[in-house]
Short mmCIF file of C-alpha atoms and ligand atoms in Angstrom, two decimals:
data_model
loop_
_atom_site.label_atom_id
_atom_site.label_comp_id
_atom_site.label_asym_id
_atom_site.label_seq_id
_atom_site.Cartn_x
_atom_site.Cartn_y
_atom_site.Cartn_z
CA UNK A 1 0.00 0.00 0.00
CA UNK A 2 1.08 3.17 -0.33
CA UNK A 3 -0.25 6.12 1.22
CA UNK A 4 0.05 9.79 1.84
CA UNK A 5 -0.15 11.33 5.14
CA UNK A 6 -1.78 14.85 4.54
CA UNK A 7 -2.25 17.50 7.65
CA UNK A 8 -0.59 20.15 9.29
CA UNK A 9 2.87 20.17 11.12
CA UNK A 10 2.15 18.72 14.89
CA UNK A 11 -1.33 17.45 13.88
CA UNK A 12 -0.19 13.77 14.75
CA UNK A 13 0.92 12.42 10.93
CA UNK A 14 4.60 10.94 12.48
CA UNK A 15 2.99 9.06 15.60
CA UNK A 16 0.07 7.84 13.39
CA UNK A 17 3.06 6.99 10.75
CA UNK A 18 4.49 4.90 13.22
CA UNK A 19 1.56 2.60 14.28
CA UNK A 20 0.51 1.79 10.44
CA UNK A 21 4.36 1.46 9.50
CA UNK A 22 4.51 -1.68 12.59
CA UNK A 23 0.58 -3.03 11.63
CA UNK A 24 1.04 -3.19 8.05
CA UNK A 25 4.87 -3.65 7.82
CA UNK A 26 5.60 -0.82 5.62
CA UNK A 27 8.27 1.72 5.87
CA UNK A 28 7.48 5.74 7.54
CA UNK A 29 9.49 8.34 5.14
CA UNK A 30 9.68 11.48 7.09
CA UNK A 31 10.92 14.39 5.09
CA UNK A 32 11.47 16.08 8.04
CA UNK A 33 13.43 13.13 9.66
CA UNK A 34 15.88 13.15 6.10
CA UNK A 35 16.62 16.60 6.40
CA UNK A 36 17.19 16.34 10.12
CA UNK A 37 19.78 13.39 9.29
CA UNK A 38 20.94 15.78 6.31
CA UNK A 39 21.61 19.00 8.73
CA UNK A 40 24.10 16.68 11.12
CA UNK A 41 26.48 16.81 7.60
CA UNK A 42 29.33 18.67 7.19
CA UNK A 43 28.08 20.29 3.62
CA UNK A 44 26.40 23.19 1.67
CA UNK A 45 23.55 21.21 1.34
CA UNK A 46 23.47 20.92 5.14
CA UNK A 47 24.06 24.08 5.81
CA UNK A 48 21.38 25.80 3.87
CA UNK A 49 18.68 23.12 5.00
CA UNK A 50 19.34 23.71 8.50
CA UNK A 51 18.90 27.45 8.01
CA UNK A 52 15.45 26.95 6.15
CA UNK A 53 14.61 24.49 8.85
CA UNK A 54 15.16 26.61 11.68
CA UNK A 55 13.26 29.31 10.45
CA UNK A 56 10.24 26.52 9.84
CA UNK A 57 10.15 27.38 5.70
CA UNK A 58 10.44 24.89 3.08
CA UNK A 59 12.87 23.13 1.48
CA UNK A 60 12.94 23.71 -2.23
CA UNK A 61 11.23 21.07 -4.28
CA UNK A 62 14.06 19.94 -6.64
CA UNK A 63 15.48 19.02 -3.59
CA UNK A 64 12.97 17.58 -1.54
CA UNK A 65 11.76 15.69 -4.46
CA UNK A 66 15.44 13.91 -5.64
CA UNK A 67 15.48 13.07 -1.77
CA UNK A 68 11.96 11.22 -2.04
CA UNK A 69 12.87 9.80 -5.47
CA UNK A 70 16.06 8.25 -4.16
CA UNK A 71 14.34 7.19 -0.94
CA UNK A 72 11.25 5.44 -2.50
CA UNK A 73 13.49 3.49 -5.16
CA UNK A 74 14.93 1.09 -2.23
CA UNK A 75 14.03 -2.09 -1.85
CA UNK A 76 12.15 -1.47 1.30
CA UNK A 77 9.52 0.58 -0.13
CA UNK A 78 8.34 -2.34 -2.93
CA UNK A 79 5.65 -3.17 -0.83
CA UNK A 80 4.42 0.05 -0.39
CA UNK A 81 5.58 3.22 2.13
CA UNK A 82 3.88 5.94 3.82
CA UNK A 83 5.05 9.49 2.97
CA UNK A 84 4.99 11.51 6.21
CA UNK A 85 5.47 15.09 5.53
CA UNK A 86 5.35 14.64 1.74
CA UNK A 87 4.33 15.96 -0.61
CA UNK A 88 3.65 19.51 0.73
CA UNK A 89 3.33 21.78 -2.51
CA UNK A 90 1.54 21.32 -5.12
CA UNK A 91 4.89 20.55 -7.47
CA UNK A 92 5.95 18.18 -5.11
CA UNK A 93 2.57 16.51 -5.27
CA UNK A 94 2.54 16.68 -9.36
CA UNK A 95 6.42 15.29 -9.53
CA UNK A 96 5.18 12.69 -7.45
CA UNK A 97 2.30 11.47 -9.86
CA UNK A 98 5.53 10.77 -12.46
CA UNK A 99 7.60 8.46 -9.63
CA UNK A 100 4.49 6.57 -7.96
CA UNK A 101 1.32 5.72 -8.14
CA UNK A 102 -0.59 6.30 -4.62
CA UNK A 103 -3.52 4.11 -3.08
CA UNK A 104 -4.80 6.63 -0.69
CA UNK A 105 -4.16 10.22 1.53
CA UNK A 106 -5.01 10.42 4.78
CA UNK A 107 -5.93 13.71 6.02
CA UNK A 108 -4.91 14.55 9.59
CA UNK A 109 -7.48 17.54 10.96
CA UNK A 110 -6.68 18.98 14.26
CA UNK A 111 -7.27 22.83 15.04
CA UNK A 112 -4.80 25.45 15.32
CA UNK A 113 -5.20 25.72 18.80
CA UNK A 114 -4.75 22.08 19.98
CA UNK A 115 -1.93 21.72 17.66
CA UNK A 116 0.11 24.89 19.13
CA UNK A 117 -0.01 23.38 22.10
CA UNK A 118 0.80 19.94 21.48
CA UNK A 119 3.76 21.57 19.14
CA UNK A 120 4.92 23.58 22.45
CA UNK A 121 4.68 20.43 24.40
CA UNK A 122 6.36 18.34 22.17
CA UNK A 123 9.37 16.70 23.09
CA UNK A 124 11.62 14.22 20.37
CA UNK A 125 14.44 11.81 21.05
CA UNK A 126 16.99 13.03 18.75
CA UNK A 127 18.57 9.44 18.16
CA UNK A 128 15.83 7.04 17.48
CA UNK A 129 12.71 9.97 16.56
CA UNK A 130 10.03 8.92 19.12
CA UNK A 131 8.30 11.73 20.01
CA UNK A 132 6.79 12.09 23.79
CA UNK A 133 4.78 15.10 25.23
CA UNK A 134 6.63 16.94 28.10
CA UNK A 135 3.75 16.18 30.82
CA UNK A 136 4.20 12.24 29.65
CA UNK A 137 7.92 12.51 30.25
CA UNK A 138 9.25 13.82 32.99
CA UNK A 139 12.31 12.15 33.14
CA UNK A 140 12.90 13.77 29.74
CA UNK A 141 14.08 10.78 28.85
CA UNK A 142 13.90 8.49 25.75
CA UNK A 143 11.89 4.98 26.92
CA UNK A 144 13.01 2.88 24.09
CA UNK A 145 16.88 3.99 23.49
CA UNK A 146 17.51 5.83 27.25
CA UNK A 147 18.89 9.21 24.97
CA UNK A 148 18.27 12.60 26.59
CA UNK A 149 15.11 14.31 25.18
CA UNK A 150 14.98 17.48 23.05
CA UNK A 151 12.82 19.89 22.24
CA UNK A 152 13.20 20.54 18.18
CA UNK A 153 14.33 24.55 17.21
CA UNK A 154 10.86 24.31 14.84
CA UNK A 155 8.96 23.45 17.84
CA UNK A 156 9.64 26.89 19.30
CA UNK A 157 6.44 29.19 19.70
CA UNK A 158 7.99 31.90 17.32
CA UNK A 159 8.52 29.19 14.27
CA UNK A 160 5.64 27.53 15.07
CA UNK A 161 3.10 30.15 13.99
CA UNK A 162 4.83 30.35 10.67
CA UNK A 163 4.80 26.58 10.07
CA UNK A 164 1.01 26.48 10.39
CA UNK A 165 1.30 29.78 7.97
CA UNK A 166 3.48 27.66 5.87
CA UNK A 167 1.07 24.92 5.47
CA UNK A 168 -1.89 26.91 4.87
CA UNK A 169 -0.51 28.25 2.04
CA UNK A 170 1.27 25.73 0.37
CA UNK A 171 0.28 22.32 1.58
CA UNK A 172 -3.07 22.84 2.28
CA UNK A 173 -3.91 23.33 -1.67
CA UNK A 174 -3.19 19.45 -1.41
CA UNK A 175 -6.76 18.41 0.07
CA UNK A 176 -8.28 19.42 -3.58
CA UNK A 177 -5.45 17.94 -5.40
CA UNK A 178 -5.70 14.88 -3.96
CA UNK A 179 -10.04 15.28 -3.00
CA UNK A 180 -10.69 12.05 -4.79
CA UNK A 181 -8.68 9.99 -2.78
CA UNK A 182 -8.59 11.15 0.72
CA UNK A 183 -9.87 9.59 3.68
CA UNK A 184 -10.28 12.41 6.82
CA UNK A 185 -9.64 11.44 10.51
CA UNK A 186 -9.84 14.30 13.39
CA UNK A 187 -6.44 13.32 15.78
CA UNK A 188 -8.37 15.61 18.47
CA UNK A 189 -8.26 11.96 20.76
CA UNK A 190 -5.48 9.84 21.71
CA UNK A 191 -2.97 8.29 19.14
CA UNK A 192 -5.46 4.73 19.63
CA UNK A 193 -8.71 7.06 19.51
CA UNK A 194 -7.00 8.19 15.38
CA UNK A 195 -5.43 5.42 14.64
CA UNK A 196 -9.04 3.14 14.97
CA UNK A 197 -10.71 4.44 11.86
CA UNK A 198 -7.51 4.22 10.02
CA UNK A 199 -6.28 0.82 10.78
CA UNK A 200 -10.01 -0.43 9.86
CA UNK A 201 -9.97 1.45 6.64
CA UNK A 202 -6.52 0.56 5.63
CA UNK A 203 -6.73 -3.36 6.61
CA UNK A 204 -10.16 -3.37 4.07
CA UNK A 205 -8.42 -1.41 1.37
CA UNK A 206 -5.06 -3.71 1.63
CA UNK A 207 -6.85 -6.92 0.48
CA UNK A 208 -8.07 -4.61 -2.90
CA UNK A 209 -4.67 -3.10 -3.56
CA UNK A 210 -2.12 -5.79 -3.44
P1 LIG B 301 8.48 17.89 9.71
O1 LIG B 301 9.31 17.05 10.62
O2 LIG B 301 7.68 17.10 8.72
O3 LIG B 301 7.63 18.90 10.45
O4 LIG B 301 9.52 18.73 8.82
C1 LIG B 301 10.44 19.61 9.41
C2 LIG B 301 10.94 20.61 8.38
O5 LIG B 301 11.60 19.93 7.30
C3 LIG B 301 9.87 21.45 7.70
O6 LIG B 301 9.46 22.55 8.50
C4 LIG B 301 10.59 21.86 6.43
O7 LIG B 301 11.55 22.87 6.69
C5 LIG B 301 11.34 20.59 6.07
N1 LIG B 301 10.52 19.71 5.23
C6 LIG B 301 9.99 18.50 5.57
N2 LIG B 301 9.29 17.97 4.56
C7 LIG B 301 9.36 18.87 3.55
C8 LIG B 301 8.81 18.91 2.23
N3 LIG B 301 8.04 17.92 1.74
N4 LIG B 301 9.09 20.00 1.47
C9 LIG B 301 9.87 21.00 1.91
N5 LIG B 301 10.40 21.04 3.15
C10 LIG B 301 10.15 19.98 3.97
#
């Protein structure tokens, strides 16, 4: 299968990424987790992504999409993948339709509100990417690999604001691109309470796609 993960930064895409990725056995590209293994390089490229990172813009497209292209070509992804994070322009999303064919989008819909604070809360283990809230954690503490906890520079409430700016007017253009294929789940509940929906959808779509 291979899906799309559509919705705003902090809205719940990665941790919902995660649970499918285990269930159905696919792999999670995060765009957002290549770049942030791109930035730790010693390189122009690095340099410049970091920079755009930081100040929560976008990465251009030739680049982001050579990254995806590269990424979805391994052997890993020949039973499907989930994009997480990707694509989030309209170009992105039209360069795609020449690499891959996709089965379905899920749309992530959570409100500003919820999502700034979530995104203020939000705590990520820089080594293996599992993301914890602060109140959940506080050991600040990874669970799974023991690594100190950080809070991501995009996380911060100044960059936040112009992520969600960001994705209004770029990314969200996407829920008409894609309007025939998308499947909408609120992540205002728990990770179980948005995953339910999903897992039932996916596991009756799986049998028709393979
Ligand atoms: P994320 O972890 O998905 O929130 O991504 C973190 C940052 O990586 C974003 O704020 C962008 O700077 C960059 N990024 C991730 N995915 C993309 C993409 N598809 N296109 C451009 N920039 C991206």
């Amino acid at each position: 299968m291979k899906i799309i993960l559509l919705g705003a930064p902090g809205s719940g895409k990665g941790t919902l990424a995660k649970k499918i990725s285990k269930d159905f056995d696919i792999p999670q590209i995060s765009t957002g987790d290549l770049f942030r293994a791109i930035v730790k390089e010693d390189s122009e490229l690095a340099s410049k992504v970091r920079e755009i990172m930081q100040s929560g813009g976008l990465v251009p497209d030739e680049v982001t999409i050579e990254i995806v292209k590269e990424r979805i070509a391994k052997d890993d992804c020949k039973k499907g993948f989930i994009l997480d994070g990707f694509p989030r322009t309209v170009n992105q999303a039209k360069a795609l339709e020449g690499i891959s064919q996709i089965d379905t989008v899920i749309l992530v819909d959570l409100a500003n509100e919820i999502i700034i604070d979530r995104l203020s809360a939000r705590r990520t283990c820089p080594n293996c990417g599992e993301i914890y809230s602060v109140q959940d954690n506080l050991e600040n503490v990874c669970k799974k690999c023991n690594s100190p906890l950080i809070q991501r520079d995009d996380d911060k409430p100044e960059t936040i604001r112009h992520r969600l700016e960001v994705y209004e007017q770029n990314t969200s253009p996407l829920i008409n691109f894609y309007s025939d294929r998308i499947f909408k789940v609120s992540s205002a509940g728990s990770p179980e309470e948005t995953y339910s929906p999903v897992k039932t959808f996916l596991s009756e779509m799986e049998g028709k796609v393979e």
